């Protein structure tokens, strides 16, 4: 959204060991901590965050290939490889994708993942298998348990470069045509309610283009809330609440935000 206040403390570890050291230090000091990658699915309150924010991005983004497996650190951006084409254009990191089981169109993170390396709340570096991760729709055990993902191993299929590129180009075209990529947002604002599509419910509720301050329900895709110019985090938060109330009133469906809202 390109809005929101500052972090009280920001740290950028350069290794899994340093991630564990930050977790240990915060635990010892009883200091609350949040973890971000590129922040692409976050709405941060205008007053910021009174906590330690650990950012896993450029300083922890090494990628190596071993046969048909890719081992990527948490800060690596989503990859252009066979079996992971669905992630083309998703503006996030491997760590974020693992935590929320990011997905689109015909795939999600769990379909490619073999295992993860994580730092537990007890500051231990542990391996988490695919089965232990308990991935579901925008959900994982790691999110529930407070694990910090530091590395992921993906098992991928081989294919011709042209075929991989063709699938990625198709997904890219779909996104450009249907999503408001030219405006700041946090992607799909709401999770998909069972049996419904959030965007259609919002559209049918007459909320296309609805605004609160500088925040707006996208004219192009009603499943997106965008910063139309000059929005505050409070504007976005209020707009999300208004949409939830209107959809619940008209259709009896509860929309759950996919956007993470911190500091409110």
PDB file of C-alpha atoms in Angstrom:
ATOM      1  CA  UNK A   1       0.000   0.000   0.000  1.00  0.00           C
ATOM      2  CA  UNK A   2       3.055   2.285   0.435  1.00  0.00           C
ATOM      3  CA  UNK A   3       1.580   3.657   3.654  1.00  0.00           C
ATOM      4  CA  UNK A   4       1.964   3.017   7.376  1.00  0.00           C
ATOM      5  CA  UNK A   5       4.281   4.135  10.145  1.00  0.00           C
ATOM      6  CA  UNK A   6       7.798   3.147  11.177  1.00  0.00           C
ATOM      7  CA  UNK A   7       9.143   0.198  13.132  1.00  0.00           C
ATOM      8  CA  UNK A   8      10.527   0.926  16.589  1.00  0.00           C
ATOM      9  CA  UNK A   9      13.487  -1.355  15.806  1.00  0.00           C
ATOM     10  CA  UNK A  10      14.405  -2.951  12.459  1.00  0.00           C
ATOM     11  CA  UNK A  11      16.920  -5.778  12.085  1.00  0.00           C
ATOM     12  CA  UNK A  12      18.110  -7.567   8.937  1.00  0.00           C
ATOM     13  CA  UNK A  13      19.929 -10.816   9.778  1.00  0.00           C
ATOM     14  CA  UNK A  14      22.320 -12.298   7.238  1.00  0.00           C
ATOM     15  CA  UNK A  15      22.151 -15.982   8.209  1.00  0.00           C
ATOM     16  CA  UNK A  16      19.807 -18.507   9.860  1.00  0.00           C
ATOM     17  CA  UNK A  17      22.110 -18.388  12.896  1.00  0.00           C
ATOM     18  CA  UNK A  18      21.589 -14.634  13.179  1.00  0.00           C
ATOM     19  CA  UNK A  19      17.823 -15.131  12.869  1.00  0.00           C
ATOM     20  CA  UNK A  20      18.020 -17.490  15.852  1.00  0.00           C
ATOM     21  CA  UNK A  21      20.096 -14.915  17.750  1.00  0.00           C
ATOM     22  CA  UNK A  22      17.434 -12.234  17.166  1.00  0.00           C
ATOM     23  CA  UNK A  23      14.674 -14.600  18.340  1.00  0.00           C
ATOM     24  CA  UNK A  24      16.759 -15.441  21.419  1.00  0.00           C
ATOM     25  CA  UNK A  25      17.454 -11.771  22.218  1.00  0.00           C
ATOM     26  CA  UNK A  26      13.810 -10.776  21.842  1.00  0.00           C
ATOM     27  CA  UNK A  27      12.747 -13.668  24.049  1.00  0.00           C
ATOM     28  CA  UNK A  28      15.246 -12.761  26.737  1.00  0.00           C
ATOM     29  CA  UNK A  29      14.149  -9.124  26.692  1.00  0.00           C
ATOM     30  CA  UNK A  30      10.456 -10.077  26.465  1.00  0.00           C
ATOM     31  CA  UNK A  31      10.347  -7.818  23.421  1.00  0.00           C
ATOM     32  CA  UNK A  32       7.536  -8.475  20.907  1.00  0.00           C
ATOM     33  CA  UNK A  33       8.749  -9.253  17.379  1.00  0.00           C
ATOM     34  CA  UNK A  34       7.258  -9.324  13.890  1.00  0.00           C
ATOM     35  CA  UNK A  35       8.806 -10.857  10.770  1.00  0.00           C
ATOM     36  CA  UNK A  36       8.421  -9.441   7.255  1.00  0.00           C
ATOM     37  CA  UNK A  37       9.783 -10.268   3.839  1.00  0.00           C
ATOM     38  CA  UNK A  38       8.994  -7.581   1.264  1.00  0.00           C
ATOM     39  CA  UNK A  39       5.872  -6.503   3.150  1.00  0.00           C
ATOM     40  CA  UNK A  40       3.681  -6.996   0.096  1.00  0.00           C
ATOM     41  CA  UNK A  41       0.639  -8.369   1.979  1.00  0.00           C
ATOM     42  CA  UNK A  42       0.826  -6.032   4.987  1.00  0.00           C
ATOM     43  CA  UNK A  43      -1.139  -3.035   6.170  1.00  0.00           C
ATOM     44  CA  UNK A  44       0.796  -1.256   8.922  1.00  0.00           C
ATOM     45  CA  UNK A  45      -0.987   1.246  11.172  1.00  0.00           C
ATOM     46  CA  UNK A  46      -0.188   4.914  10.634  1.00  0.00           C
ATOM     47  CA  UNK A  47       1.454   5.056  14.063  1.00  0.00           C
ATOM     48  CA  UNK A  48       3.817   2.225  13.172  1.00  0.00           C
ATOM     49  CA  UNK A  49       4.839  -0.789  15.234  1.00  0.00           C
ATOM     50  CA  UNK A  50       6.120  -0.615  18.815  1.00  0.00           C
ATOM     51  CA  UNK A  51       8.123  -3.806  18.433  1.00  0.00           C
ATOM     52  CA  UNK A  52      11.180  -5.355  16.815  1.00  0.00           C
ATOM     53  CA  UNK A  53      10.667  -5.993  13.096  1.00  0.00           C
ATOM     54  CA  UNK A  54      12.947  -8.630  11.580  1.00  0.00           C
ATOM     55  CA  UNK A  55      13.193  -8.246   7.817  1.00  0.00           C
ATOM     56  CA  UNK A  56      14.185 -11.295   5.787  1.00  0.00           C
ATOM     57  CA  UNK A  57      14.830 -10.051   2.278  1.00  0.00           C
ATOM     58  CA  UNK A  58      17.993  -9.043   0.404  1.00  0.00           C
ATOM     59  CA  UNK A  59      20.343 -10.089   3.222  1.00  0.00           C
ATOM     60  CA  UNK A  60      19.019 -13.662   3.263  1.00  0.00           C
ATOM     61  CA  UNK A  61      18.230 -14.527  -0.343  1.00  0.00           C
ATOM     62  CA  UNK A  62      20.749 -17.140  -1.561  1.00  0.00           C
ATOM     63  CA  UNK A  63      19.486 -19.790  -3.996  1.00  0.00           C
ATOM     64  CA  UNK A  64      21.230 -22.980  -5.076  1.00  0.00           C
ATOM     65  CA  UNK A  65      20.222 -25.884  -7.317  1.00  0.00           C
ATOM     66  CA  UNK A  66      20.856 -29.561  -6.596  1.00  0.00           C
ATOM     67  CA  UNK A  67      19.472 -31.735  -9.385  1.00  0.00           C
ATOM     68  CA  UNK A  68      15.739 -31.096  -9.563  1.00  0.00           C
ATOM     69  CA  UNK A  69      15.688 -29.416  -6.166  1.00  0.00           C
ATOM     70  CA  UNK A  70      16.021 -25.710  -5.451  1.00  0.00           C
ATOM     71  CA  UNK A  71      17.144 -24.634  -1.990  1.00  0.00           C
ATOM     72  CA  UNK A  72      16.166 -21.009  -1.442  1.00  0.00           C
ATOM     73  CA  UNK A  73      16.635 -18.819   1.600  1.00  0.00           C
ATOM     74  CA  UNK A  74      13.569 -17.055   2.947  1.00  0.00           C
ATOM     75  CA  UNK A  75      14.357 -13.667   1.429  1.00  0.00           C
ATOM     76  CA  UNK A  76      14.628 -14.949  -2.139  1.00  0.00           C
ATOM     77  CA  UNK A  77      11.867 -13.642  -4.373  1.00  0.00           C
ATOM     78  CA  UNK A  78       9.520 -16.089  -6.068  1.00  0.00           C
ATOM     79  CA  UNK A  79      11.219 -18.229  -8.688  1.00  0.00           C
ATOM     80  CA  UNK A  80      10.800 -18.674 -12.443  1.00  0.00           C
ATOM     81  CA  UNK A  81      11.032 -22.449 -12.632  1.00  0.00           C
ATOM     82  CA  UNK A  82       8.956 -25.428 -13.754  1.00  0.00           C
ATOM     83  CA  UNK A  83       6.376 -26.401 -11.165  1.00  0.00           C
ATOM     84  CA  UNK A  84       6.325 -22.907  -9.665  1.00  0.00           C
ATOM     85  CA  UNK A  85       5.028 -20.858 -12.577  1.00  0.00           C
ATOM     86  CA  UNK A  86       1.874 -19.910 -10.671  1.00  0.00           C
ATOM     87  CA  UNK A  87       3.994 -17.550  -8.560  1.00  0.00           C
ATOM     88  CA  UNK A  88       4.913 -15.376 -11.560  1.00  0.00           C
ATOM     89  CA  UNK A  89       4.095 -11.829 -10.593  1.00  0.00           C
ATOM     90  CA  UNK A  90       3.352 -12.563  -6.931  1.00  0.00           C
ATOM     91  CA  UNK A  91       5.460  -9.854  -5.284  1.00  0.00           C
ATOM     92  CA  UNK A  92       6.689 -11.809  -2.298  1.00  0.00           C
ATOM     93  CA  UNK A  93       9.444 -13.959  -0.869  1.00  0.00           C
ATOM     94  CA  UNK A  94       9.898 -17.689  -0.415  1.00  0.00           C
ATOM     95  CA  UNK A  95       9.531 -17.281   3.346  1.00  0.00           C
ATOM     96  CA  UNK A  96       6.237 -15.445   3.016  1.00  0.00           C
ATOM     97  CA  UNK A  97       4.984 -17.969   0.460  1.00  0.00           C
ATOM     98  CA  UNK A  98       5.780 -20.801   2.869  1.00  0.00           C
ATOM     99  CA  UNK A  99       4.080 -19.161   5.844  1.00  0.00           C
ATOM    100  CA  UNK A 100       0.813 -18.415   4.036  1.00  0.00           C
ATOM    101  CA  UNK A 101       0.917 -21.193   1.409  1.00  0.00           C
ATOM    102  CA  UNK A 102       0.791 -18.613  -1.347  1.00  0.00           C
ATOM    103  CA  UNK A 103      -0.930 -19.722  -4.507  1.00  0.00           C
ATOM    104  CA  UNK A 104      -2.721 -18.699  -7.665  1.00  0.00           C
ATOM    105  CA  UNK A 105      -4.508 -20.293 -10.581  1.00  0.00           C
ATOM    106  CA  UNK A 106      -3.446 -23.977 -10.660  1.00  0.00           C
ATOM    107  CA  UNK A 107      -0.885 -24.248  -7.853  1.00  0.00           C
ATOM    108  CA  UNK A 108       0.275 -23.265  -4.425  1.00  0.00           C
ATOM    109  CA  UNK A 109       3.481 -23.426  -2.410  1.00  0.00           C
ATOM    110  CA  UNK A 110       2.702 -26.813  -0.855  1.00  0.00           C
ATOM    111  CA  UNK A 111       2.652 -28.531  -4.266  1.00  0.00           C
ATOM    112  CA  UNK A 112       6.351 -27.806  -4.792  1.00  0.00           C
ATOM    113  CA  UNK A 113       7.736 -27.824  -1.246  1.00  0.00           C
ATOM    114  CA  UNK A 114       9.678 -30.739   0.230  1.00  0.00           C
ATOM    115  CA  UNK A 115      10.828 -29.294   3.529  1.00  0.00           C
ATOM    116  CA  UNK A 116      11.665 -26.103   5.376  1.00  0.00           C
ATOM    117  CA  UNK A 117      14.367 -24.908   7.717  1.00  0.00           C
ATOM    118  CA  UNK A 118      12.847 -22.794  10.484  1.00  0.00           C
ATOM    119  CA  UNK A 119      13.750 -21.084  13.727  1.00  0.00           C
ATOM    120  CA  UNK A 120      11.390 -22.145  16.507  1.00  0.00           C
ATOM    121  CA  UNK A 121      10.104 -19.770  19.231  1.00  0.00           C
ATOM    122  CA  UNK A 122      12.708 -21.478  21.464  1.00  0.00           C
ATOM    123  CA  UNK A 123      15.405 -20.129  19.048  1.00  0.00           C
ATOM    124  CA  UNK A 124      16.314 -23.599  17.713  1.00  0.00           C
ATOM    125  CA  UNK A 125      16.971 -24.211  14.004  1.00  0.00           C
ATOM    126  CA  UNK A 126      14.699 -27.116  13.046  1.00  0.00           C
ATOM    127  CA  UNK A 127      13.604 -28.911   9.878  1.00  0.00           C
ATOM    128  CA  UNK A 128       9.908 -29.035   9.074  1.00  0.00           C
ATOM    129  CA  UNK A 129       8.696 -31.666   6.598  1.00  0.00           C
ATOM    130  CA  UNK A 130       5.863 -31.175   4.134  1.00  0.00           C
ATOM    131  CA  UNK A 131       3.593 -33.241   6.376  1.00  0.00           C
ATOM    132  CA  UNK A 132       4.511 -31.301   9.517  1.00  0.00           C
ATOM    133  CA  UNK A 133       3.862 -27.972   7.774  1.00  0.00           C
ATOM    134  CA  UNK A 134       0.108 -28.733   7.650  1.00  0.00           C
ATOM    135  CA  UNK A 135      -0.455 -26.414   4.713  1.00  0.00           C
ATOM    136  CA  UNK A 136      -3.997 -25.393   3.894  1.00  0.00           C
ATOM    137  CA  UNK A 137      -5.647 -22.465   2.193  1.00  0.00           C
ATOM    138  CA  UNK A 138      -3.519 -19.437   3.219  1.00  0.00           C
ATOM    139  CA  UNK A 139      -2.511 -21.339   6.342  1.00  0.00           C
ATOM    140  CA  UNK A 140       0.389 -23.269   7.848  1.00  0.00           C
ATOM    141  CA  UNK A 141       1.549 -24.762  11.111  1.00  0.00           C
ATOM    142  CA  UNK A 142       4.468 -22.323  11.075  1.00  0.00           C
ATOM    143  CA  UNK A 143       2.160 -19.333  11.204  1.00  0.00           C
ATOM    144  CA  UNK A 144       0.206 -20.839  14.088  1.00  0.00           C
ATOM    145  CA  UNK A 145       3.303 -21.861  16.064  1.00  0.00           C
ATOM    146  CA  UNK A 146       5.367 -18.710  15.543  1.00  0.00           C
ATOM    147  CA  UNK A 147       8.120 -20.376  13.495  1.00  0.00           C
ATOM    148  CA  UNK A 148      10.377 -18.169  11.368  1.00  0.00           C
ATOM    149  CA  UNK A 149      11.035 -19.748   7.966  1.00  0.00           C
ATOM    150  CA  UNK A 150      14.669 -19.264   6.942  1.00  0.00           C
ATOM    151  CA  UNK A 151      15.001 -21.700   4.013  1.00  0.00           C
ATOM    152  CA  UNK A 152      12.859 -23.877   1.760  1.00  0.00           C
ATOM    153  CA  UNK A 153      13.632 -26.894  -0.395  1.00  0.00           C
ATOM    154  CA  UNK A 154      11.454 -27.187  -3.497  1.00  0.00           C
ATOM    155  CA  UNK A 155      11.251 -30.254  -5.725  1.00  0.00           C
ATOM    156  CA  UNK A 156      10.517 -29.231  -9.265  1.00  0.00           C
ATOM    157  CA  UNK A 157       9.910 -30.824 -12.628  1.00  0.00           C
ATOM    158  CA  UNK A 158      12.088 -30.386 -15.689  1.00  0.00           C
ATOM    159  CA  UNK A 159      10.704 -28.705 -18.803  1.00  0.00           C
ATOM    160  CA  UNK A 160      11.849 -26.732 -21.806  1.00  0.00           C
ATOM    161  CA  UNK A 161      12.561 -23.095 -21.076  1.00  0.00           C
ATOM    162  CA  UNK A 162      10.112 -22.009 -23.784  1.00  0.00           C
ATOM    163  CA  UNK A 163       7.305 -24.033 -22.165  1.00  0.00           C
ATOM    164  CA  UNK A 164       8.005 -22.577 -18.722  1.00  0.00           C
ATOM    165  CA  UNK A 165       8.093 -19.081 -20.182  1.00  0.00           C
ATOM    166  CA  UNK A 166       4.823 -19.629 -22.061  1.00  0.00           C
ATOM    167  CA  UNK A 167       2.996 -20.613 -18.877  1.00  0.00           C
ATOM    168  CA  UNK A 168       4.470 -17.670 -16.988  1.00  0.00           C
ATOM    169  CA  UNK A 169       3.542 -15.286 -19.797  1.00  0.00           C
ATOM    170  CA  UNK A 170      -0.027 -16.586 -19.668  1.00  0.00           C
ATOM    171  CA  UNK A 171      -0.291 -15.950 -15.916  1.00  0.00           C
ATOM    172  CA  UNK A 172       1.319 -12.528 -16.351  1.00  0.00           C
ATOM    173  CA  UNK A 173      -1.176 -11.565 -19.062  1.00  0.00           C
ATOM    174  CA  UNK A 174      -4.092 -12.639 -16.896  1.00  0.00           C
ATOM    175  CA  UNK A 175      -2.835 -10.520 -13.999  1.00  0.00           C
ATOM    176  CA  UNK A 176      -2.215  -7.435 -16.117  1.00  0.00           C
ATOM    177  CA  UNK A 177      -5.655  -7.678 -17.738  1.00  0.00           C
ATOM    178  CA  UNK A 178      -7.642  -8.322 -14.563  1.00  0.00           C
ATOM    179  CA  UNK A 179      -5.752  -6.843 -11.614  1.00  0.00           C
ATOM    180  CA  UNK A 180      -5.012  -3.190 -10.708  1.00  0.00           C
ATOM    181  CA  UNK A 181      -1.238  -3.662 -10.779  1.00  0.00           C
ATOM    182  CA  UNK A 182      -0.686   0.008 -11.571  1.00  0.00           C
ATOM    183  CA  UNK A 183      -1.953   1.060  -8.122  1.00  0.00           C
ATOM    184  CA  UNK A 184      -0.506   0.344  -4.655  1.00  0.00           C
ATOM    185  CA  UNK A 185      -2.297  -2.528  -2.922  1.00  0.00           C
ATOM    186  CA  UNK A 186      -1.616  -5.671  -0.937  1.00  0.00           C
ATOM    187  CA  UNK A 187      -2.995  -8.028  -3.553  1.00  0.00           C
ATOM    188  CA  UNK A 188      -6.265  -9.841  -2.939  1.00  0.00           C
ATOM    189  CA  UNK A 189      -7.758  -8.150   0.104  1.00  0.00           C
ATOM    190  CA  UNK A 190      -9.961 -11.007   1.295  1.00  0.00           C
ATOM    191  CA  UNK A 191      -9.630 -14.774   1.459  1.00  0.00           C
ATOM    192  CA  UNK A 192     -11.962 -16.749  -0.781  1.00  0.00           C
ATOM    193  CA  UNK A 193     -15.091 -17.615   1.241  1.00  0.00           C
ATOM    194  CA  UNK A 194     -16.167 -21.229   0.818  1.00  0.00           C
ATOM    195  CA  UNK A 195     -18.595 -21.480  -2.072  1.00  0.00           C
ATOM    196  CA  UNK A 196     -18.155 -17.851  -3.156  1.00  0.00           C
ATOM    197  CA  UNK A 197     -15.756 -15.397  -4.762  1.00  0.00           C
ATOM    198  CA  UNK A 198     -14.988 -12.337  -2.644  1.00  0.00           C
ATOM    199  CA  UNK A 199     -14.754 -10.007  -5.642  1.00  0.00           C
ATOM    200  CA  UNK A 200     -18.182 -10.998  -6.957  1.00  0.00           C
ATOM    201  CA  UNK A 201     -19.810 -10.540  -3.550  1.00  0.00           C
ATOM    202  CA  UNK A 202     -18.273  -7.078  -3.260  1.00  0.00           C
ATOM    203  CA  UNK A 203     -19.338  -6.164  -6.782  1.00  0.00           C
ATOM    204  CA  UNK A 204     -22.879  -7.463  -6.235  1.00  0.00           C
ATOM    205  CA  UNK A 205     -23.050  -5.400  -3.046  1.00  0.00           C
ATOM    206  CA  UNK A 206     -22.621  -2.300  -5.222  1.00  0.00           C
ATOM    207  CA  UNK A 207     -19.196  -1.447  -3.833  1.00  0.00           C
ATOM    208  CA  UNK A 208     -17.139  -1.156  -7.026  1.00  0.00           C
ATOM    209  CA  UNK A 209     -15.224   2.122  -6.679  1.00  0.00           C
ATOM    210  CA  UNK A 210     -16.370   2.691  -3.076  1.00  0.00           C
ATOM    211  CA  UNK A 211     -13.968   5.064  -1.292  1.00  0.00           C
ATOM    212  CA  UNK A 212     -12.928   5.989   2.206  1.00  0.00           C
ATOM    213  CA  UNK A 213     -10.484   8.880   2.011  1.00  0.00           C
ATOM    214  CA  UNK A 214      -7.798   7.802  -0.437  1.00  0.00           C
ATOM    215  CA  UNK A 215      -8.604   4.088  -0.139  1.00  0.00           C
ATOM    216  CA  UNK A 216     -10.812   2.570  -2.814  1.00  0.00           C
ATOM    217  CA  UNK A 217     -12.371  -0.703  -3.892  1.00  0.00           C
ATOM    218  CA  UNK A 218     -10.709  -1.195  -7.259  1.00  0.00           C
ATOM    219  CA  UNK A 219     -12.752  -0.339 -10.329  1.00  0.00           C
ATOM    220  CA  UNK A 220     -10.806  -2.984 -12.251  1.00  0.00           C
ATOM    221  CA  UNK A 221     -11.084  -5.893  -9.784  1.00  0.00           C
ATOM    222  CA  UNK A 222     -13.378  -5.558  -6.791  1.00  0.00           C
ATOM    223  CA  UNK A 223     -11.390  -8.137  -4.844  1.00  0.00           C
ATOM    224  CA  UNK A 224      -8.640  -5.522  -4.450  1.00  0.00           C
ATOM    225  CA  UNK A 225      -8.525  -2.498  -2.179  1.00  0.00           C
ATOM    226  CA  UNK A 226      -6.090   0.082  -3.560  1.00  0.00           C
ATOM    227  CA  UNK A 227      -4.415   3.278  -2.490  1.00  0.00           C
ATOM    228  CA  UNK A 228      -5.978   5.627  -5.032  1.00  0.00           C
ATOM    229  CA  UNK A 229      -3.813   8.491  -3.788  1.00  0.00           C
ATOM    230  CA  UNK A 230      -3.204   9.956  -0.367  1.00  0.00           C
ATOM    231  CA  UNK A 231      -4.736   7.054   1.556  1.00  0.00           C
ATOM    232  CA  UNK A 232      -3.879   6.455   5.184  1.00  0.00           C
ATOM    233  CA  UNK A 233      -3.748   3.052   6.818  1.00  0.00           C
ATOM    234  CA  UNK A 234      -6.806   4.098   8.817  1.00  0.00           C
ATOM    235  CA  UNK A 235      -8.671   4.738   5.532  1.00  0.00           C
ATOM    236  CA  UNK A 236      -7.868   1.240   4.286  1.00  0.00           C
ATOM    237  CA  UNK A 237      -8.807  -0.338   7.606  1.00  0.00           C
ATOM    238  CA  UNK A 238     -12.166   1.470   7.655  1.00  0.00           C
ATOM    239  CA  UNK A 239     -12.895   0.578   4.039  1.00  0.00           C
ATOM    240  CA  UNK A 240     -12.216  -3.102   4.747  1.00  0.00           C
ATOM    241  CA  UNK A 241     -14.603  -2.956   7.724  1.00  0.00           C
ATOM    242  CA  UNK A 242     -17.282  -1.242   5.611  1.00  0.00           C
ATOM    243  CA  UNK A 243     -17.012  -3.893   2.894  1.00  0.00           C
ATOM    244  CA  UNK A 244     -17.232  -6.695   5.449  1.00  0.00           C
ATOM    245  CA  UNK A 245     -20.342  -5.153   7.017  1.00  0.00           C
ATOM    246  CA  UNK A 246     -22.100  -4.568   3.690  1.00  0.00           C
ATOM    247  CA  UNK A 247     -21.419  -8.070   2.356  1.00  0.00           C
ATOM    248  CA  UNK A 248     -22.463  -9.678   5.641  1.00  0.00           C
ATOM    249  CA  UNK A 249     -25.670  -7.620   5.683  1.00  0.00           C
ATOM    250  CA  UNK A 250     -26.636  -8.389   2.080  1.00  0.00           C
ATOM    251  CA  UNK A 251     -25.439 -11.970   1.692  1.00  0.00           C
ATOM    252  CA  UNK A 252     -24.772 -13.316   5.182  1.00  0.00           C
ATOM    253  CA  UNK A 253     -21.169 -14.082   4.231  1.00  0.00           C
ATOM    254  CA  UNK A 254     -18.234 -13.150   6.471  1.00  0.00           C
ATOM    255  CA  UNK A 255     -15.226 -11.910   4.519  1.00  0.00           C
ATOM    256  CA  UNK A 256     -11.918 -12.649   6.250  1.00  0.00           C
ATOM    257  CA  UNK A 257      -9.017 -10.366   5.296  1.00  0.00           C
ATOM    258  CA  UNK A 258      -6.079 -11.971   3.532  1.00  0.00           C
ATOM    259  CA  UNK A 259      -4.131  -8.778   4.154  1.00  0.00           C
ATOM    260  CA  UNK A 260      -2.271  -8.863   7.463  1.00  0.00           C
ATOM    261  CA  UNK A 261      -3.142  -5.771   9.522  1.00  0.00           C
ATOM    262  CA  UNK A 262      -0.589  -4.895  12.205  1.00  0.00           C
ATOM    263  CA  UNK A 263      -0.555  -2.182  14.835  1.00  0.00           C
ATOM    264  CA  UNK A 264      -4.270  -1.388  14.911  1.00  0.00           C
TER     265      UNK A 264
END
